[in-house]
Amino acid sequence: MMRLARSIILILAAGGAVLAPLCALGHGTEFLSAKLTLLPDAEVLLEITADYGGNPMMADESAALEALADPIRLRQRDSLTPLNSLGTAKISQHQNWAEYAPASYLPSDIEGGDHSLITSAWRWRSSEPEIVFEMQKGKLHDVLLWTQDATHPEAPPRWMLLLAGDRSRPIPIQLPPWWRSWMVAAVAGGLLLLAAYFVSRNFTLRQRTL
């Protein structure tokens, strides 16, 4: 009942599963916290944290690992891609809520509370200019997805609450500067021309010595 009431409040505050500035959320440890860091050159880092020490819906460590195995999926065109298809998750255990949840989301008892955290982290380079996450129907644990722009750390985090069956709005990623691809192509072309010149020159010299 408490979970349902908190979910309703969060949905009303956010206008549904909508990307919006973060507001105060109180305790909220019954949600999985998904921190999406936008890195340069279209790289993203997704860190999803479960609190099995202070979560009434998560009995123990094995339940936390089960929840983190496939919490949300990446929508690519018409298919849903499991996170583990993007690479092997890096799993860590800690008690550092401050690093993995925005300040307004931190539990009020963060200093003295009995929190046992597990974080699964995935890192990949996106082939699309925007990414979209989706929760499959039937999922038990809601996900608070929030973004942090590594190139503008002073910007406030933006968040959306995803319930089972929800899809996030498109999240723009940090694409490389337009001139970088031209520079790479120019350098690659120059190297190919240089290699062709030396091959041709060696061939000519060999012909002369025969």
CSV table of C-alpha atoms in Angstrom, one decimal:
chain,number,residue,atom,x,y,z
A,1,MET,CA,0.0,0.0,0.0
A,2,MET,CA,2.8,2.4,0.9
A,3,ARG,CA,4.5,1.6,-2.4
A,4,LEU,CA,1.4,2.2,-4.4
A,5,ALA,CA,0.8,5.6,-2.7
A,6,ARG,CA,4.4,6.7,-3.3
A,7,SER,CA,4.2,5.6,-6.9
A,8,ILE,CA,1.0,7.7,-7.4
A,9,ILE,CA,2.6,10.7,-5.8
A,10,LEU,CA,5.7,10.4,-8.0
A,11,ILE,CA,3.7,9.9,-11.2
A,12,LEU,CA,1.6,12.9,-10.4
A,13,ALA,CA,4.7,15.0,-9.7
A,14,ALA,CA,6.4,13.9,-12.9
A,15,GLY,CA,3.3,13.9,-15.1
A,16,GLY,CA,3.7,10.2,-15.8
A,17,ALA,CA,6.9,8.6,-17.1
A,18,VAL,CA,8.2,12.0,-18.2
A,19,LEU,CA,11.7,13.5,-18.1
A,20,ALA,CA,11.5,16.4,-15.7
A,21,PRO,CA,13.6,18.3,-13.1
A,22,LEU,CA,14.1,16.3,-10.0
A,23,CYS,CA,12.0,17.2,-7.0
A,24,ALA,CA,12.1,15.9,-3.4
A,25,LEU,CA,11.3,12.2,-3.1
A,26,GLY,CA,11.8,11.4,0.6
A,27,HIS,CA,12.8,7.9,1.4
A,28,GLY,CA,12.0,6.0,-1.8
A,29,THR,CA,14.5,3.1,-1.2
A,30,GLU,CA,11.9,0.6,-2.5
A,31,PHE,CA,12.7,1.8,-6.0
A,32,LEU,CA,15.7,0.9,-8.1
A,33,SER,CA,17.8,3.9,-8.7
A,34,ALA,CA,19.1,4.1,-12.3
A,35,LYS,CA,21.8,6.7,-12.9
A,36,LEU,CA,22.5,7.4,-16.5
A,37,THR,CA,25.7,9.4,-17.1
A,38,LEU,CA,26.0,11.0,-20.5
A,39,LEU,CA,29.6,10.9,-21.6
A,40,PRO,CA,31.4,12.5,-24.6
A,41,ASP,CA,31.6,10.7,-28.0
A,42,ALA,CA,28.1,9.0,-27.6
A,43,GLU,CA,29.2,6.9,-24.6
A,44,VAL,CA,26.8,6.3,-21.8
A,45,LEU,CA,27.2,4.7,-18.3
A,46,LEU,CA,24.1,3.2,-16.7
A,47,GLU,CA,24.4,2.3,-13.0
A,48,ILE,CA,21.4,0.7,-11.4
A,49,THR,CA,21.4,0.4,-7.6
A,50,ALA,CA,19.2,-1.8,-5.3
A,51,ASP,CA,19.0,-1.4,-1.6
A,52,TYR,CA,18.3,-4.7,0.0
A,53,GLY,CA,19.1,-3.5,3.5
A,54,GLY,CA,16.5,-0.8,3.6
A,55,ASN,CA,14.0,-2.0,1.0
A,56,PRO,CA,10.9,-3.8,2.4
A,57,MET,CA,10.3,-5.3,-1.0
A,58,MET,CA,13.7,-6.9,-1.3
A,59,ALA,CA,14.5,-9.6,1.3
A,60,ASP,CA,18.2,-10.3,0.7
A,61,GLU,CA,21.2,-10.0,-1.6
A,62,SER,CA,20.0,-12.8,-3.9
A,63,ALA,CA,16.7,-10.9,-4.4
A,64,ALA,CA,18.7,-7.7,-5.2
A,65,LEU,CA,20.8,-9.5,-7.8
A,66,GLU,CA,17.7,-11.0,-9.4
A,67,ALA,CA,16.1,-7.5,-9.6
A,68,LEU,CA,19.3,-6.1,-11.2
A,69,ALA,CA,19.6,-9.0,-13.7
A,70,ASP,CA,17.1,-7.4,-16.2
A,71,PRO,CA,15.6,-4.3,-14.7
A,72,ILE,CA,15.0,-2.3,-17.9
A,73,ARG,CA,15.8,-2.8,-21.6
A,74,LEU,CA,17.1,-0.6,-24.3
A,75,ARG,CA,14.6,0.0,-27.2
A,76,GLN,CA,16.4,-0.2,-30.5
A,77,ARG,CA,13.9,0.5,-33.3
A,78,ASP,CA,11.3,-2.3,-32.9
A,79,SER,CA,13.1,-4.5,-30.5
A,80,LEU,CA,14.0,-4.5,-26.8
A,81,THR,CA,17.7,-5.2,-26.1
A,82,PRO,CA,18.6,-6.6,-22.6
A,83,LEU,CA,21.4,-4.6,-20.9
A,84,ASN,CA,23.6,-7.7,-20.7
A,85,SER,CA,23.6,-7.8,-24.5
A,86,LEU,CA,25.5,-4.5,-24.4
A,87,GLY,CA,28.3,-5.9,-22.3
A,88,THR,CA,29.0,-7.7,-19.0
A,89,ALA,CA,27.7,-5.8,-16.0
A,90,LYS,CA,30.2,-4.6,-13.4
A,91,ILE,CA,28.7,-5.4,-10.0
A,92,SER,CA,29.8,-3.7,-6.8
A,93,GLN,CA,28.5,-3.8,-3.2
A,94,HIS,CA,28.8,-0.6,-1.1
A,95,GLN,CA,26.8,1.8,1.2
A,96,ASN,CA,27.4,4.9,-0.8
A,97,TRP,CA,23.9,6.2,-1.6
A,98,ALA,CA,25.2,9.7,-2.3
A,99,GLU,CA,27.1,8.6,-5.4
A,100,TYR,CA,24.2,6.6,-7.0
A,101,ALA,CA,21.1,8.7,-6.2
A,102,PRO,CA,20.4,12.4,-6.6
A,103,ALA,CA,20.4,14.5,-3.5
A,104,SER,CA,16.7,15.0,-3.3
A,105,TYR,CA,16.2,11.2,-3.6
A,106,LEU,CA,18.5,10.2,-0.8
A,107,PRO,CA,16.8,8.5,2.2
A,108,SER,CA,16.6,10.7,5.3
A,109,ASP,CA,18.3,8.1,7.4
A,110,ILE,CA,21.3,7.8,5.0
A,111,GLU,CA,23.8,8.4,7.8
A,112,GLY,CA,22.5,5.9,10.4
A,113,GLY,CA,20.3,3.7,8.4
A,114,ASP,CA,20.9,0.0,7.6
A,115,HIS,CA,21.5,0.2,3.8
A,116,SER,CA,23.1,-2.5,1.9
A,117,LEU,CA,23.6,-1.5,-1.8
A,118,ILE,CA,24.4,-3.4,-4.9
A,119,THR,CA,25.1,-1.6,-8.2
A,120,SER,CA,25.2,-3.1,-11.6
A,121,ALA,CA,26.9,-0.9,-14.2
A,122,TRP,CA,26.8,-1.1,-18.0
A,123,ARG,CA,28.9,1.1,-20.3
A,124,TRP,CA,28.5,1.3,-24.1
A,125,ARG,CA,28.7,3.6,-27.1
A,126,SER,CA,25.3,4.4,-28.6
A,127,SER,CA,24.8,4.1,-32.4
A,128,GLU,CA,21.8,6.4,-32.2
A,129,PRO,CA,21.5,10.1,-31.3
A,130,GLU,CA,18.9,9.3,-28.7
A,131,ILE,CA,18.3,6.3,-26.4
A,132,VAL,CA,15.0,5.0,-25.0
A,133,PHE,CA,14.5,2.6,-22.1
A,134,GLU,CA,11.5,0.4,-21.5
A,135,MET,CA,10.3,-1.7,-18.7
A,136,GLN,CA,8.7,-5.0,-19.5
A,137,LYS,CA,5.2,-5.7,-18.2
A,138,GLY,CA,5.1,-7.7,-15.0
A,139,LYS,CA,8.2,-6.2,-13.4
A,140,LEU,CA,7.9,-5.8,-9.6
A,141,HIS,CA,10.5,-3.1,-8.9
A,142,ASP,CA,9.9,0.4,-10.2
A,143,VAL,CA,12.9,2.2,-11.6
A,144,LEU,CA,13.8,5.9,-11.0
A,145,LEU,CA,15.8,6.8,-14.1
A,146,TRP,CA,17.8,10.0,-13.8
A,147,THR,CA,20.4,11.5,-16.0
A,148,GLN,CA,23.6,13.3,-15.3
A,149,ASP,CA,25.5,15.2,-18.1
A,150,ALA,CA,29.2,14.7,-17.6
A,151,THR,CA,30.0,17.7,-19.8
A,152,HIS,CA,27.7,20.0,-17.7
A,153,PRO,CA,28.0,18.7,-14.1
A,154,GLU,CA,26.4,21.9,-12.8
A,155,ALA,CA,23.1,21.1,-14.6
A,156,PRO,CA,20.4,19.7,-12.3
A,157,PRO,CA,19.6,16.0,-12.8
A,158,ARG,CA,16.5,15.1,-14.7
A,159,TRP,CA,14.4,12.1,-13.9
A,160,MET,CA,11.5,9.9,-14.8
A,161,LEU,CA,9.7,7.1,-12.9
A,162,LEU,CA,9.3,3.9,-14.9
A,163,LEU,CA,6.6,1.4,-13.9
A,164,ALA,CA,6.1,-2.0,-15.5
A,165,GLY,CA,5.2,-1.4,-19.2
A,166,ASP,CA,6.4,2.2,-19.3
A,167,ARG,CA,8.7,3.6,-21.9
A,168,SER,CA,11.0,6.6,-21.3
A,169,ARG,CA,11.1,9.6,-23.5
A,170,PRO,CA,14.1,9.8,-25.9
A,171,ILE,CA,17.2,10.9,-24.1
A,172,PRO,CA,19.7,12.9,-26.3
A,173,ILE,CA,23.3,11.7,-26.0
A,174,GLN,CA,26.6,13.5,-26.4
A,175,LEU,CA,27.5,13.0,-30.1
A,176,PRO,CA,31.1,13.7,-31.2
A,177,PRO,CA,31.7,17.1,-32.9
A,178,TRP,CA,30.7,17.1,-36.6
A,179,TRP,CA,34.3,17.9,-37.6
A,180,ARG,CA,35.8,15.0,-35.8
A,181,SER,CA,34.5,12.4,-38.2
A,182,TRP,CA,35.8,14.5,-41.2
A,183,MET,CA,39.2,14.7,-39.5
A,184,VAL,CA,39.3,11.0,-38.9
A,185,ALA,CA,38.3,10.3,-42.5
A,186,ALA,CA,40.9,12.8,-43.8
A,187,VAL,CA,43.7,11.2,-41.7
A,188,ALA,CA,42.7,7.7,-42.8
A,189,GLY,CA,42.6,8.8,-46.4
A,190,GLY,CA,46.0,10.4,-46.1
A,191,LEU,CA,47.5,7.3,-44.6
A,192,LEU,CA,46.1,5.2,-47.4
A,193,LEU,CA,47.6,7.5,-50.0
A,194,LEU,CA,50.9,7.4,-48.2
A,195,ALA,CA,50.9,3.6,-48.0
A,196,ALA,CA,49.9,3.4,-51.7
A,197,TYR,CA,52.8,5.8,-52.6
A,198,PHE,CA,55.4,3.7,-50.8
A,199,VAL,CA,54.1,0.4,-52.2
A,200,SER,CA,54.2,1.9,-55.7
A,201,ARG,CA,57.7,3.4,-55.1
A,202,ASN,CA,59.1,0.1,-53.9
A,203,PHE,CA,57.6,-1.7,-56.8
A,204,THR,CA,59.2,0.7,-59.2
A,205,LEU,CA,62.6,0.4,-57.6
A,206,ARG,CA,62.4,-3.4,-57.7
A,207,GLN,CA,61.5,-3.2,-61.4
A,208,ARG,CA,64.6,-1.1,-62.1
A,209,THR,CA,66.9,-3.5,-60.3
A,210,LEU,CA,65.8,-6.6,-62.2
